[in-house]
XYZ file of C-alpha atoms in Angstrom:
729
model
C 125.196 207.160 47.237
C 125.319 210.621 45.695
C 123.564 213.559 47.480
C 120.925 214.182 44.768
C 119.954 210.527 44.734
C 119.841 210.412 48.540
C 117.271 213.236 48.527
C 115.080 211.428 46.009
C 115.360 208.167 47.920
C 114.117 209.806 51.119
C 110.760 210.174 49.379
C 110.807 206.897 47.464
C 112.592 203.739 48.663
C 114.775 201.850 46.218
C 113.345 198.733 44.643
C 114.913 195.610 46.103
C 115.310 194.017 42.677
C 116.867 197.084 41.047
C 118.801 196.094 37.930
C 121.490 197.977 36.005
C 119.875 200.659 33.874
C 116.568 200.408 35.717
C 115.265 203.368 37.679
C 115.418 203.189 41.454
C 111.896 204.575 41.659
C 109.833 202.099 39.732
C 108.764 201.088 36.260
C 107.290 204.467 35.316
C 110.728 206.064 35.624
C 112.396 203.514 33.311
C 110.731 205.024 30.268
C 110.812 208.645 29.228
C 113.767 211.050 29.257
C 116.662 210.155 31.518
C 118.973 213.059 30.661
C 118.898 216.505 32.264
C 116.600 219.183 30.902
C 117.850 222.511 29.618
C 115.973 225.752 29.365
C 114.751 225.942 25.769
C 113.870 229.373 24.357
C 110.351 229.742 23.018
C 108.289 227.336 25.125
C 105.550 229.804 25.958
C 106.802 233.029 27.520
C 103.257 234.001 28.495
C 102.837 231.008 30.821
C 102.609 231.943 34.509
C 102.258 229.062 36.980
C 103.840 229.717 40.374
C 104.558 226.772 42.679
C 105.758 226.635 46.280
C 109.411 225.899 45.639
C 112.287 227.822 47.112
C 114.462 226.947 44.130
C 114.165 229.630 41.400
C 115.577 227.236 38.805
C 112.952 224.634 39.702
C 110.269 227.266 39.072
C 111.805 228.038 35.674
C 111.735 224.408 34.623
C 108.208 223.959 35.955
C 106.978 226.934 33.931
C 108.757 225.550 30.882
C 107.101 222.168 31.432
C 103.648 223.755 31.577
C 104.306 225.556 28.289
C 105.398 222.263 26.771
C 102.193 220.618 28.022
C 100.182 223.287 26.204
C 102.127 222.430 23.038
C 101.613 218.647 23.482
C 105.400 218.271 23.633
C 104.990 215.608 26.276
C 108.442 214.008 26.073
C 110.217 217.279 26.827
C 107.551 218.309 29.333
C 108.274 215.174 31.351
C 111.986 215.962 31.154
C 111.361 219.489 32.491
C 109.312 218.153 35.390
C 111.939 215.498 36.154
C 114.418 218.344 36.370
C 112.142 220.074 38.886
C 112.131 216.915 41.029
C 115.917 216.671 40.819
C 116.252 220.280 41.978
C 113.509 220.067 44.616
C 112.591 216.475 45.597
C 109.896 217.774 47.975
C 107.997 219.448 45.130
C 104.843 217.365 44.681
C 103.854 219.439 41.656
C 106.880 218.035 39.793
C 105.154 214.641 39.806
C 101.826 216.261 38.932
C 103.583 217.577 35.847
C 105.029 214.156 34.982
C 101.529 212.681 35.224
C 100.109 215.427 32.997
C 102.851 214.695 30.455
C 101.601 211.100 30.277
C 97.924 211.786 29.720
C 98.041 209.371 26.784
C 99.799 206.658 28.825
C 97.471 206.054 31.759
C 99.620 203.453 33.525
C 102.544 205.837 33.820
C 100.271 208.789 34.622
C 98.778 206.868 37.555
C 102.236 205.956 38.851
C 103.403 209.581 38.776
C 100.159 210.713 40.411
C 100.774 208.252 43.252
C 104.215 209.840 43.763
C 102.633 213.292 43.934
C 99.982 212.147 46.400
C 102.605 210.652 48.747
C 104.207 214.054 49.321
C 101.251 216.381 48.753
C 101.255 217.299 52.469
C 104.315 219.402 51.568
C 102.311 221.325 48.954
C 100.179 224.413 49.534
C 96.370 224.393 49.429
C 96.155 225.408 45.764
C 98.647 222.725 44.705
C 96.677 220.121 46.635
C 93.696 221.001 44.450
C 95.726 220.421 41.301
C 97.024 217.104 42.620
C 93.559 216.152 43.862
C 92.236 216.565 40.326
C 94.536 213.780 39.123
C 94.022 211.705 42.258
C 90.281 211.664 41.568
C 90.754 211.085 37.837
C 92.894 207.977 38.352
C 91.166 206.593 41.448
C 90.334 202.895 41.164
C 86.552 202.793 41.393
C 83.507 201.860 39.304
C 83.144 205.147 37.399
C 83.135 204.894 33.619
C 85.334 207.030 31.356
C 82.621 209.617 30.837
C 82.121 210.182 34.544
C 85.862 210.357 35.166
C 86.165 213.003 32.471
C 83.222 214.979 33.847
C 84.682 214.842 37.361
C 88.044 216.061 36.039
C 86.343 218.940 34.237
C 84.446 219.727 37.447
C 87.668 219.850 39.476
C 89.196 222.257 36.948
C 86.062 224.404 37.073
C 86.501 224.596 40.858
C 90.079 225.790 40.353
C 88.831 228.512 38.007
C 86.009 229.522 40.327
C 88.332 229.697 43.337
C 90.681 231.993 41.424
C 89.089 233.550 38.308
C 92.405 235.248 37.497
C 94.252 231.938 37.133
C 94.897 231.792 33.380
C 96.490 228.345 33.566
C 93.437 226.857 35.266
C 91.262 228.230 32.460
C 93.667 226.966 29.802
C 93.746 223.444 31.238
C 89.959 223.510 31.598
C 89.625 224.283 27.879
C 92.114 221.543 27.096
C 90.310 218.947 29.217
C 86.901 219.755 27.744
C 88.351 219.221 24.267
C 90.408 216.186 25.298
C 87.339 214.500 26.825
C 85.133 215.102 23.788
C 84.822 211.418 22.852
C 83.514 210.422 26.291
C 81.742 213.663 27.123
C 80.864 215.499 23.865
C 81.221 219.283 23.928
C 77.736 220.772 24.216
C 78.770 224.223 22.989
C 82.001 225.088 21.194
C 80.987 228.728 21.435
C 80.898 228.566 25.233
C 84.368 227.047 25.348
C 85.551 229.683 22.870
C 84.272 232.390 25.209
C 86.550 230.976 27.900
C 89.459 231.266 25.455
C 88.478 234.901 24.885
C 88.946 235.478 28.619
C 92.417 233.922 28.463
C 93.526 236.077 25.512
C 92.041 239.228 27.000
C 94.390 238.763 29.946
C 97.289 237.165 28.031
C 97.127 237.732 24.244
C 100.171 235.550 23.489
C 99.214 232.558 25.607
C 99.840 229.171 23.894
C 96.160 228.315 24.448
C 95.794 229.478 20.819
C 96.667 225.827 20.191
C 93.408 224.758 21.860
C 91.280 227.104 19.774
C 92.594 225.440 16.619
C 91.692 221.990 17.967
C 88.313 223.227 19.150
C 87.159 224.405 15.707
C 89.196 222.106 13.479
C 86.402 219.675 12.630
C 83.458 222.052 12.494
C 84.341 225.650 11.596
C 88.099 226.201 11.069
C 87.553 229.830 10.031
C 86.874 230.534 13.718
C 90.489 229.594 14.469
C 92.121 231.666 11.729
C 93.426 234.380 14.072
C 94.871 231.742 16.418
C 96.391 229.942 13.431
C 98.254 233.121 12.557
C 99.576 233.415 16.115
C 99.935 229.878 17.506
C 103.519 229.104 16.496
C 104.697 232.552 17.485
C 103.449 232.031 21.076
C 105.830 229.076 21.554
C 108.276 229.054 18.617
C 110.511 226.432 20.210
C 107.761 223.785 20.039
C 107.332 222.208 16.611
C 103.728 221.142 17.136
C 102.706 224.761 17.736
C 103.780 225.534 14.157
C 102.126 222.380 12.837
C 98.604 222.922 14.147
C 97.885 226.092 12.126
C 98.559 223.899 9.100
C 95.273 222.158 9.932
C 93.393 225.433 9.829
C 94.983 226.666 6.607
C 94.499 223.292 4.903
C 90.812 223.256 5.809
C 90.508 226.793 4.433
C 92.054 225.701 1.104
C 95.219 227.735 1.615
C 97.962 225.182 0.854
C 100.667 227.842 0.589
C 100.065 228.895 4.200
C 99.663 225.281 5.317
C 103.001 224.369 3.718
C 104.749 227.244 5.491
C 103.415 226.113 8.877
C 104.265 222.452 8.338
C 107.716 223.339 7.076
C 108.294 225.525 10.132
C 107.303 222.559 12.287
C 109.707 220.150 10.627
C 112.573 222.626 10.768
C 112.076 223.181 14.518
C 111.900 219.415 15.062
C 115.111 218.831 13.113
C 117.013 221.502 15.020
C 115.829 219.926 18.281
C 116.811 216.398 17.206
C 120.309 217.499 16.261
C 120.752 219.099 19.697
C 119.247 216.272 21.704
C 120.166 212.978 19.989
C 116.491 212.124 19.487
C 115.433 209.874 16.606
C 112.648 211.421 14.512
C 109.960 208.853 15.269
C 110.467 209.250 18.997
C 108.416 212.435 18.491
C 104.768 211.362 18.332
C 103.655 213.870 15.690
C 106.762 214.000 13.515
C 105.870 211.464 10.811
C 102.339 212.865 10.470
C 103.632 216.399 9.931
C 106.143 215.216 7.333
C 103.712 213.134 5.291
C 101.141 215.920 5.365
C 103.767 218.377 4.189
C 104.540 216.065 1.248
C 100.832 216.061 0.372
C 100.649 219.833 0.733
C 103.661 220.290 -1.540
C 101.801 218.142 -4.076
C 98.702 220.302 -3.708
C 100.905 223.191 -4.783
C 102.584 221.287 -7.618
C 105.933 221.465 -5.803
C 106.915 217.985 -6.940
C 110.662 218.398 -6.320
C 110.083 219.446 -2.724
C 107.545 216.654 -2.231
C 109.806 213.916 -3.585
C 112.826 215.331 -1.740
C 111.046 215.232 1.601
C 109.628 211.769 0.940
C 113.120 210.456 0.141
C 114.382 212.072 3.323
C 111.744 210.146 5.302
C 112.882 206.905 3.694
C 116.462 207.636 4.755
C 115.583 208.362 8.379
C 116.904 205.780 10.893
C 114.549 202.903 11.540
C 114.019 201.356 14.945
C 111.981 198.256 15.849
C 110.042 200.215 18.459
C 109.576 203.557 16.736
C 109.947 203.243 12.977
C 109.465 200.179 10.769
C 107.824 199.485 7.421
C 105.304 197.234 9.183
C 103.807 200.229 10.979
C 101.763 202.494 8.727
C 102.159 205.781 10.595
C 105.953 205.915 10.646
C 108.523 207.868 8.677
C 109.755 204.875 6.686
C 106.259 203.730 5.744
C 104.989 207.217 4.931
C 108.159 207.983 2.978
C 107.728 205.113 0.527
C 103.980 205.669 0.172
C 104.227 209.409 -0.429
C 107.195 209.147 -2.798
C 105.385 206.684 -5.058
C 102.241 208.836 -4.924
C 104.255 211.906 -5.895
C 106.085 210.274 -8.794
C 102.843 208.865 -10.186
C 100.902 212.111 -9.708
C 103.459 214.119 -11.667
C 104.303 211.408 -14.232
C 107.977 211.159 -13.302
C 108.294 207.722 -14.862
C 112.097 207.484 -15.033
C 112.374 208.244 -11.315
C 109.546 205.837 -10.545
C 111.141 203.043 -12.569
C 114.450 203.523 -10.749
C 112.883 203.623 -7.296
C 110.641 200.601 -7.788
C 113.474 198.414 -9.104
C 114.555 197.591 -5.530
C 112.312 195.419 -3.295
C 110.846 197.125 -0.250
C 111.217 194.030 1.896
C 107.683 194.237 3.282
C 104.709 192.595 1.503
C 102.165 195.432 1.407
C 104.820 197.938 0.362
C 106.029 195.542 -2.329
C 102.474 195.346 -3.682
C 102.454 199.144 -3.982
C 105.956 199.126 -5.487
C 105.166 196.543 -8.151
C 101.936 198.273 -9.110
C 103.880 201.507 -9.535
C 106.566 199.689 -11.533
C 103.842 198.454 -13.884
C 102.460 201.971 -14.263
C 105.897 203.317 -15.170
C 106.369 200.489 -17.674
C 102.997 201.209 -19.283
C 103.804 204.873 -19.782
C 107.200 203.922 -21.200
C 105.572 201.380 -23.529
C 107.500 198.503 -21.943
C 105.264 195.411 -22.149
C 108.006 193.079 -20.871
C 108.472 195.083 -17.696
C 104.702 195.113 -17.046
C 104.639 191.340 -17.439
C 107.580 190.971 -15.056
C 105.971 193.265 -12.465
C 102.671 191.393 -12.756
C 104.348 188.013 -12.299
C 106.246 189.225 -9.222
C 103.108 190.889 -7.864
C 101.082 187.704 -8.082
C 103.824 185.892 -6.158
C 103.823 188.317 -3.212
C 102.810 186.466 -0.041
C 100.758 188.573 2.337
C 100.688 188.011 6.106
C 97.771 185.860 7.193
C 96.098 188.315 9.545
C 92.557 187.499 10.710
C 89.845 190.007 9.766
C 87.976 191.347 12.767
C 84.353 190.270 12.484
C 81.746 193.031 12.612
C 78.700 192.762 14.828
C 75.707 191.430 12.950
C 72.852 193.823 12.210
C 69.719 192.035 13.453
C 67.466 194.209 11.289
C 69.418 193.427 8.126
C 69.477 189.751 9.032
C 65.698 189.714 9.355
C 65.358 191.203 5.862
C 67.577 188.589 4.227
C 68.551 185.051 5.034
C 71.501 185.184 2.642
C 74.866 184.731 4.356
C 76.897 187.937 4.444
C 79.954 188.127 2.222
C 83.141 187.814 4.293
C 85.167 191.019 4.512
C 88.166 191.150 2.211
C 91.412 191.837 3.991
C 92.746 195.327 3.102
C 96.150 193.958 2.044
C 94.548 191.324 -0.190
C 92.158 193.875 -1.661
C 95.073 196.169 -2.507
C 96.898 193.284 -4.173
C 93.844 192.275 -6.203
C 93.296 195.872 -7.314
C 96.937 196.121 -8.356
C 96.741 192.887 -10.347
C 93.543 194.025 -12.074
C 95.125 197.329 -13.124
C 98.338 195.783 -14.423
C 96.420 193.174 -16.386
C 94.419 195.962 -18.017
C 97.592 197.931 -18.809
C 99.272 194.870 -20.295
C 96.217 194.371 -22.522
C 96.256 198.029 -23.611
C 99.832 197.640 -24.860
C 99.159 194.323 -26.542
C 98.005 195.042 -30.106
C 96.976 191.393 -30.455
C 94.305 191.717 -27.772
C 90.788 192.377 -28.992
C 88.988 195.617 -28.198
C 86.324 193.587 -26.421
C 88.939 192.035 -24.112
C 90.527 195.410 -23.398
C 87.110 196.956 -22.704
C 86.232 194.131 -20.328
C 89.422 194.609 -18.303
C 88.871 198.379 -18.091
C 85.245 197.899 -17.039
C 86.484 195.684 -14.207
C 88.526 198.624 -12.864
C 85.350 200.532 -11.958
C 85.118 198.620 -8.691
C 88.764 199.089 -7.748
C 90.744 201.963 -6.240
C 92.103 203.171 -9.595
C 91.791 206.993 -9.534
C 89.206 208.374 -11.940
C 91.896 210.491 -13.610
C 93.936 207.393 -14.483
C 90.907 205.435 -15.604
C 89.832 208.255 -17.929
C 93.265 208.246 -19.589
C 92.934 204.494 -20.170
C 89.548 204.940 -21.860
C 91.025 207.649 -24.062
C 93.702 205.172 -25.096
C 90.832 203.134 -26.599
C 89.216 206.328 -27.931
C 86.173 205.903 -25.662
C 85.639 209.632 -25.178
C 82.169 209.324 -23.660
C 83.412 207.087 -20.847
C 86.389 209.382 -20.237
C 84.162 212.469 -20.195
C 81.731 210.904 -17.696
C 84.591 210.245 -15.293
C 85.658 213.919 -15.230
C 82.649 214.681 -13.030
C 84.383 212.854 -10.193
C 87.953 214.074 -10.648
C 89.644 215.489 -7.545
C 89.560 219.254 -7.203
C 93.242 219.685 -6.425
C 95.806 221.036 -8.902
C 96.641 217.663 -10.436
C 92.960 216.722 -10.714
C 91.967 219.991 -12.365
C 94.917 219.801 -14.767
C 93.854 216.277 -15.752
C 90.274 217.452 -16.149
C 91.413 220.221 -18.483
C 93.343 217.773 -20.641
C 90.659 215.082 -20.756
C 87.896 217.566 -21.583
C 90.024 219.016 -24.355
C 90.774 215.540 -25.723
C 87.045 214.793 -25.682
C 86.317 217.875 -27.791
C 84.669 219.762 -24.903
C 86.591 222.952 -25.579
C 84.504 225.396 -23.531
C 84.403 223.042 -20.547
C 88.155 222.562 -20.892
C 88.692 226.340 -20.793
C 86.640 226.600 -17.594
C 88.634 223.778 -15.993
C 91.845 225.477 -17.101
C 90.800 228.708 -15.382
C 90.400 226.764 -12.125
C 93.762 225.107 -12.712
C 95.447 228.481 -13.165
C 94.285 229.638 -9.718
C 96.104 226.755 -8.020
C 99.239 226.655 -10.184
C 101.051 229.696 -8.775
C 103.787 227.564 -7.130
C 103.850 224.689 -9.605
C 107.158 223.285 -10.863
C 107.176 224.383 -14.495
C 109.353 221.570 -15.823
C 106.795 218.854 -15.016
C 105.369 216.976 -18.027
C 101.851 218.175 -17.276
C 103.041 221.774 -16.857
C 104.637 221.661 -20.299
C 101.422 220.308 -21.811
C 99.475 223.069 -20.088
C 101.883 225.578 -21.629
C 100.749 224.312 -25.022
C 97.069 224.378 -24.043
C 97.416 227.964 -22.833
C 98.471 228.958 -26.343
C 95.599 226.936 -27.788
C 93.223 228.871 -25.549
C 94.837 232.159 -26.684
C 96.112 233.012 -23.195
C 98.868 235.607 -23.423
C 101.662 235.918 -20.902
C 102.366 233.382 -18.188
C 99.263 231.303 -17.516
C 99.522 230.469 -13.742
C 97.854 232.938 -11.380
C 99.979 235.218 -9.226
C 100.959 234.034 -5.750
C 98.187 235.021 -3.300
C 98.976 238.017 -1.121
C 97.918 237.356 2.470
C 97.412 239.874 5.252
C 96.081 237.481 7.888
C 98.794 234.805 8.050
C 100.642 236.330 10.990
C 104.101 237.839 11.401
C 106.517 235.058 10.589
C 110.230 234.580 11.238
C 112.644 233.657 8.473
C 111.813 230.019 7.703
C 115.468 228.993 7.367
C 116.266 230.372 10.828
C 114.183 227.623 12.428
C 116.335 224.673 11.349
C 117.079 222.395 8.360
C 114.243 221.206 6.113
C 115.479 217.586 6.025
C 116.616 215.392 8.900
C 120.383 215.077 9.131
C 122.559 213.049 11.491
C 124.262 215.107 14.198
C 127.992 215.146 14.831
C 128.864 212.269 17.138
C 130.269 213.048 20.581
C 133.961 212.276 21.063
C 135.043 210.069 23.946
C 138.061 208.225 25.330
C 138.558 204.904 27.093
C 141.182 202.240 27.869
C 141.853 198.992 26.065
C 142.090 195.809 28.130
C 145.878 196.239 28.159
C 145.523 199.752 29.625
C 146.242 201.718 26.452
C 144.232 204.954 25.995
C 142.176 205.181 22.789
C 139.740 207.659 21.310
C 136.502 207.007 19.479
C 138.046 208.650 16.426
C 140.765 205.961 16.385
C 138.057 203.519 15.321
C 135.745 205.574 13.132
C 138.641 206.966 11.087
C 139.142 203.418 9.778
C 135.544 202.394 9.133
C 131.991 202.890 10.451
C 131.696 201.606 14.007
C 128.840 200.278 16.106
C 129.620 201.057 19.746
C 127.851 199.113 22.514
C 127.960 200.678 25.968
C 127.208 197.960 28.512
C 127.029 197.864 32.282
C 129.365 195.037 33.158
C 129.631 191.264 32.927
C 127.329 190.839 35.931
C 124.423 192.479 34.044
C 122.519 189.552 32.525
C 120.880 191.688 29.835
C 124.242 193.153 28.857
C 125.793 189.722 28.523
C 122.863 188.705 26.324
C 123.620 191.678 24.071
C 127.348 190.941 23.882
C 126.627 187.293 23.077
C 124.143 188.236 20.325
C 126.546 190.642 18.650
C 129.465 188.236 19.069
C 127.610 185.696 16.943
C 127.041 188.370 14.291
C 130.564 189.854 14.435
C 131.701 188.182 11.214
C 128.635 189.509 9.369
C 129.338 193.043 10.557
C 132.966 192.710 9.493
C 131.903 191.465 6.073
C 129.678 194.544 5.734
C 132.630 196.819 6.529
C 131.353 197.734 9.989
C 133.395 197.172 13.121
C 131.974 196.405 16.549
C 133.383 197.921 19.741
C 132.060 197.381 23.263
C 132.555 199.891 26.079
C 132.086 198.857 29.705
C 132.096 200.795 32.952
C 134.270 198.119 34.565
C 137.992 198.598 35.186
C 140.297 196.665 32.863
C 141.111 193.856 35.289
C 137.420 193.014 35.693
C 136.250 193.707 32.139
C 138.214 190.747 30.837
C 135.847 188.411 32.681
C 133.394 188.875 29.818
C 135.435 186.095 28.120
C 133.858 183.572 30.471
C 130.375 184.762 29.568
C 131.210 184.299 25.889
C 132.548 180.773 26.567
C 135.859 181.621 24.917
C 138.949 179.478 25.300
C 141.995 180.987 26.954
C 143.854 181.618 23.723
C 140.759 182.515 21.688
C 140.577 186.237 20.768
C 137.599 188.372 21.644
C 135.213 188.879 18.690
C 135.628 192.643 18.972
C 137.523 195.170 21.128
C 136.397 195.776 24.702
C 137.090 199.246 26.067
C 136.910 200.296 29.694
C 135.839 203.553 31.286
C 135.256 203.360 35.022
C 135.248 207.184 35.116
C 131.948 207.074 33.172
C 133.057 210.086 31.119
C 132.385 208.274 27.850
C 128.932 207.162 29.045
C 128.084 210.753 29.875
C 129.482 211.979 26.558
C 127.123 209.756 24.550
C 124.254 210.398 27.014
C 124.140 206.810 28.240
C 123.617 208.256 31.663
C 120.647 209.104 33.867
C 121.382 212.642 35.016
C 118.544 212.521 37.537
C 119.568 209.357 39.370
C 123.278 209.516 38.524
C 123.282 206.030 37.030
C 124.539 204.599 33.746
C 122.268 203.428 30.914
C 122.669 201.026 28.013
C 123.519 202.531 24.625
C 124.161 201.317 21.089
C 125.398 203.853 18.536
C 126.408 203.708 14.865
C 129.008 206.350 14.004
C 130.203 206.664 10.416
C 133.646 207.564 9.132
C 132.679 211.239 8.939
C 131.919 211.157 12.694
C 128.161 211.425 12.129
C 125.826 209.704 14.563
C 123.708 207.628 12.190
C 121.703 205.463 14.607
C 121.280 205.120 18.340
C 119.396 203.361 21.079
C 119.757 204.653 24.638
C 117.609 202.885 27.182
C 117.233 201.194 30.542
C 117.610 197.916 28.643
C 120.231 196.973 26.011
C 119.523 196.641 22.304
C 119.807 192.926 21.556
C 118.530 192.551 17.987
C 121.879 192.184 16.196
C 120.222 191.207 12.906
C 118.169 194.425 12.835
C 121.212 196.507 13.786
C 123.259 194.969 10.968
C 120.641 195.432 8.251
C 119.792 198.952 9.359
C 123.465 199.926 9.568
C 124.047 198.653 6.022
C 120.944 200.501 4.793
C 121.879 203.806 6.423
C 125.463 203.691 5.236
C 124.258 203.306 1.648
C 122.638 206.758 1.812
């Protein structure tokens, strides 16, 4: 057993049923980062949190972890604290940090707290207070969530009172008061803000600026403006610290500033992912930042940037755990939704027609796709394509998910004996709305349909989700100017909504009202793409309104947005696959080969497994063996890499039930030195043990997809379809 692992095992005995890839210290250690931490510049230089370690490097990583906690970068915070434990196994505060990094995963947080408690006798008195806070929070007793939160806040108050100069105690107190707001509502934001004033008086660049933004986000974002201008700069290496000011600027109707912040966030994330072999959706806030940035670009009329980013999200690697179309808040799901929204908003019908020609492969997304296809067909006067989209739409089969019943209102029941109408499933409602709109559009293009029939179908759209701007344009098609005019009162107040209002009012003969709407449009159009169809029509209207010179307003000049770095210095705007690591191994007949020997011929899916005695590994090899012909047909080769020496690795034949003269379904490589496992990061640097890994490397040596875990990736069908999809991009 290696020295570092021996030290850890002195504190925590090995599990008797330890399996390959599993942590020696329990279930909590299986998940989370298993590779060594590095010191990352820009994780909160103002953080000062001394612990009783004699290892200077352990102190550095602990301080980094605390800064990452303040930035909600929990995955990397846990990695930093794991590094502390590897450097100083007697440091109880390392496990305190791991627990704090899992505040949203209580089971793991409790497990890490238990580890800290077991060795807290080696901590100093102050550290015992910090550990005691978590020990009390996660104690198994009859307290409800509110009382647990109040007790945690009380313990942090004691830490502040015992040492009023402890900035970190004050910062975590502010955080916990905000974090506990659902169980124990904040009685006074102003009082909490005063505590933040104390922090910034002592440490102006402390990352607690993040907490001020959260504190005022829902009630009075103007109070967080100064922190919004400074938050990212206090910890520039943490993407979320750039993202949060985007909330403030968005609430203050400053989309140009919001876009800058969100773009800074995505660039920092992308630079980090390229360095660390992290898939985008492994970062909890990534997809949200991206989809919001698409919406912000649209607020500015930056349609090219919006559609480009949305397409980038669609092309991001999918993973059954992190990123699938079935999950709404993922890159793939957001990408499709936001791209279709963008193309519709800016009337890019050719692009929309092309994109919607290919099935999404998921029912609710196909409903959205077919509705959009019908819209494009309508605007291109293609009645046949509308009919085809409508027919396909009606045939879409939605999943039969039960609707959660709401609790009955006894008062309402007493007033009426009529049975309540069952709730309509959201997916079914969306489908019905889509069908209603396409039927109306088909009727509008059909000159044989009576006006009465067309009117009836448009009237039916009042109770659907058809935007008022679209509905008004449909009424204008029938020359119902009064109905179109009435709808303008409820148009959105963003750039696209105001532009539509200008056009509809002008078409209705409301010239003065149209001029007023145009003036509001001008204020928001300073960054608008000028080659958009609506922009060209506004060019014509500007002449009609006798506006000389360029009609959009000048770009706002800000003096309170903060001192910002060059945006391009932070990283790439779109996700891109990193260069794959190079590695070497031996074939079963002892010949040395390199990874490039395979990928130079065709894209390769490498499976790093932990030997023929690992039951899970054998299950993976068997699953991919059955799919080997399908991979070969798709132009993708499979290669397995084992840590066994060549004379033992061949025993995998028995597990595959192969006859003596029957060839293996794919090459088996051997690397008992583990160098290749370490090269691809299929290795736990903390426990010095190998991990399972599956990687897709293309012919340009780009790492297109990966799964590195304590358990092997077994879903061969998913891996095949995703590999084919990614290689098409």
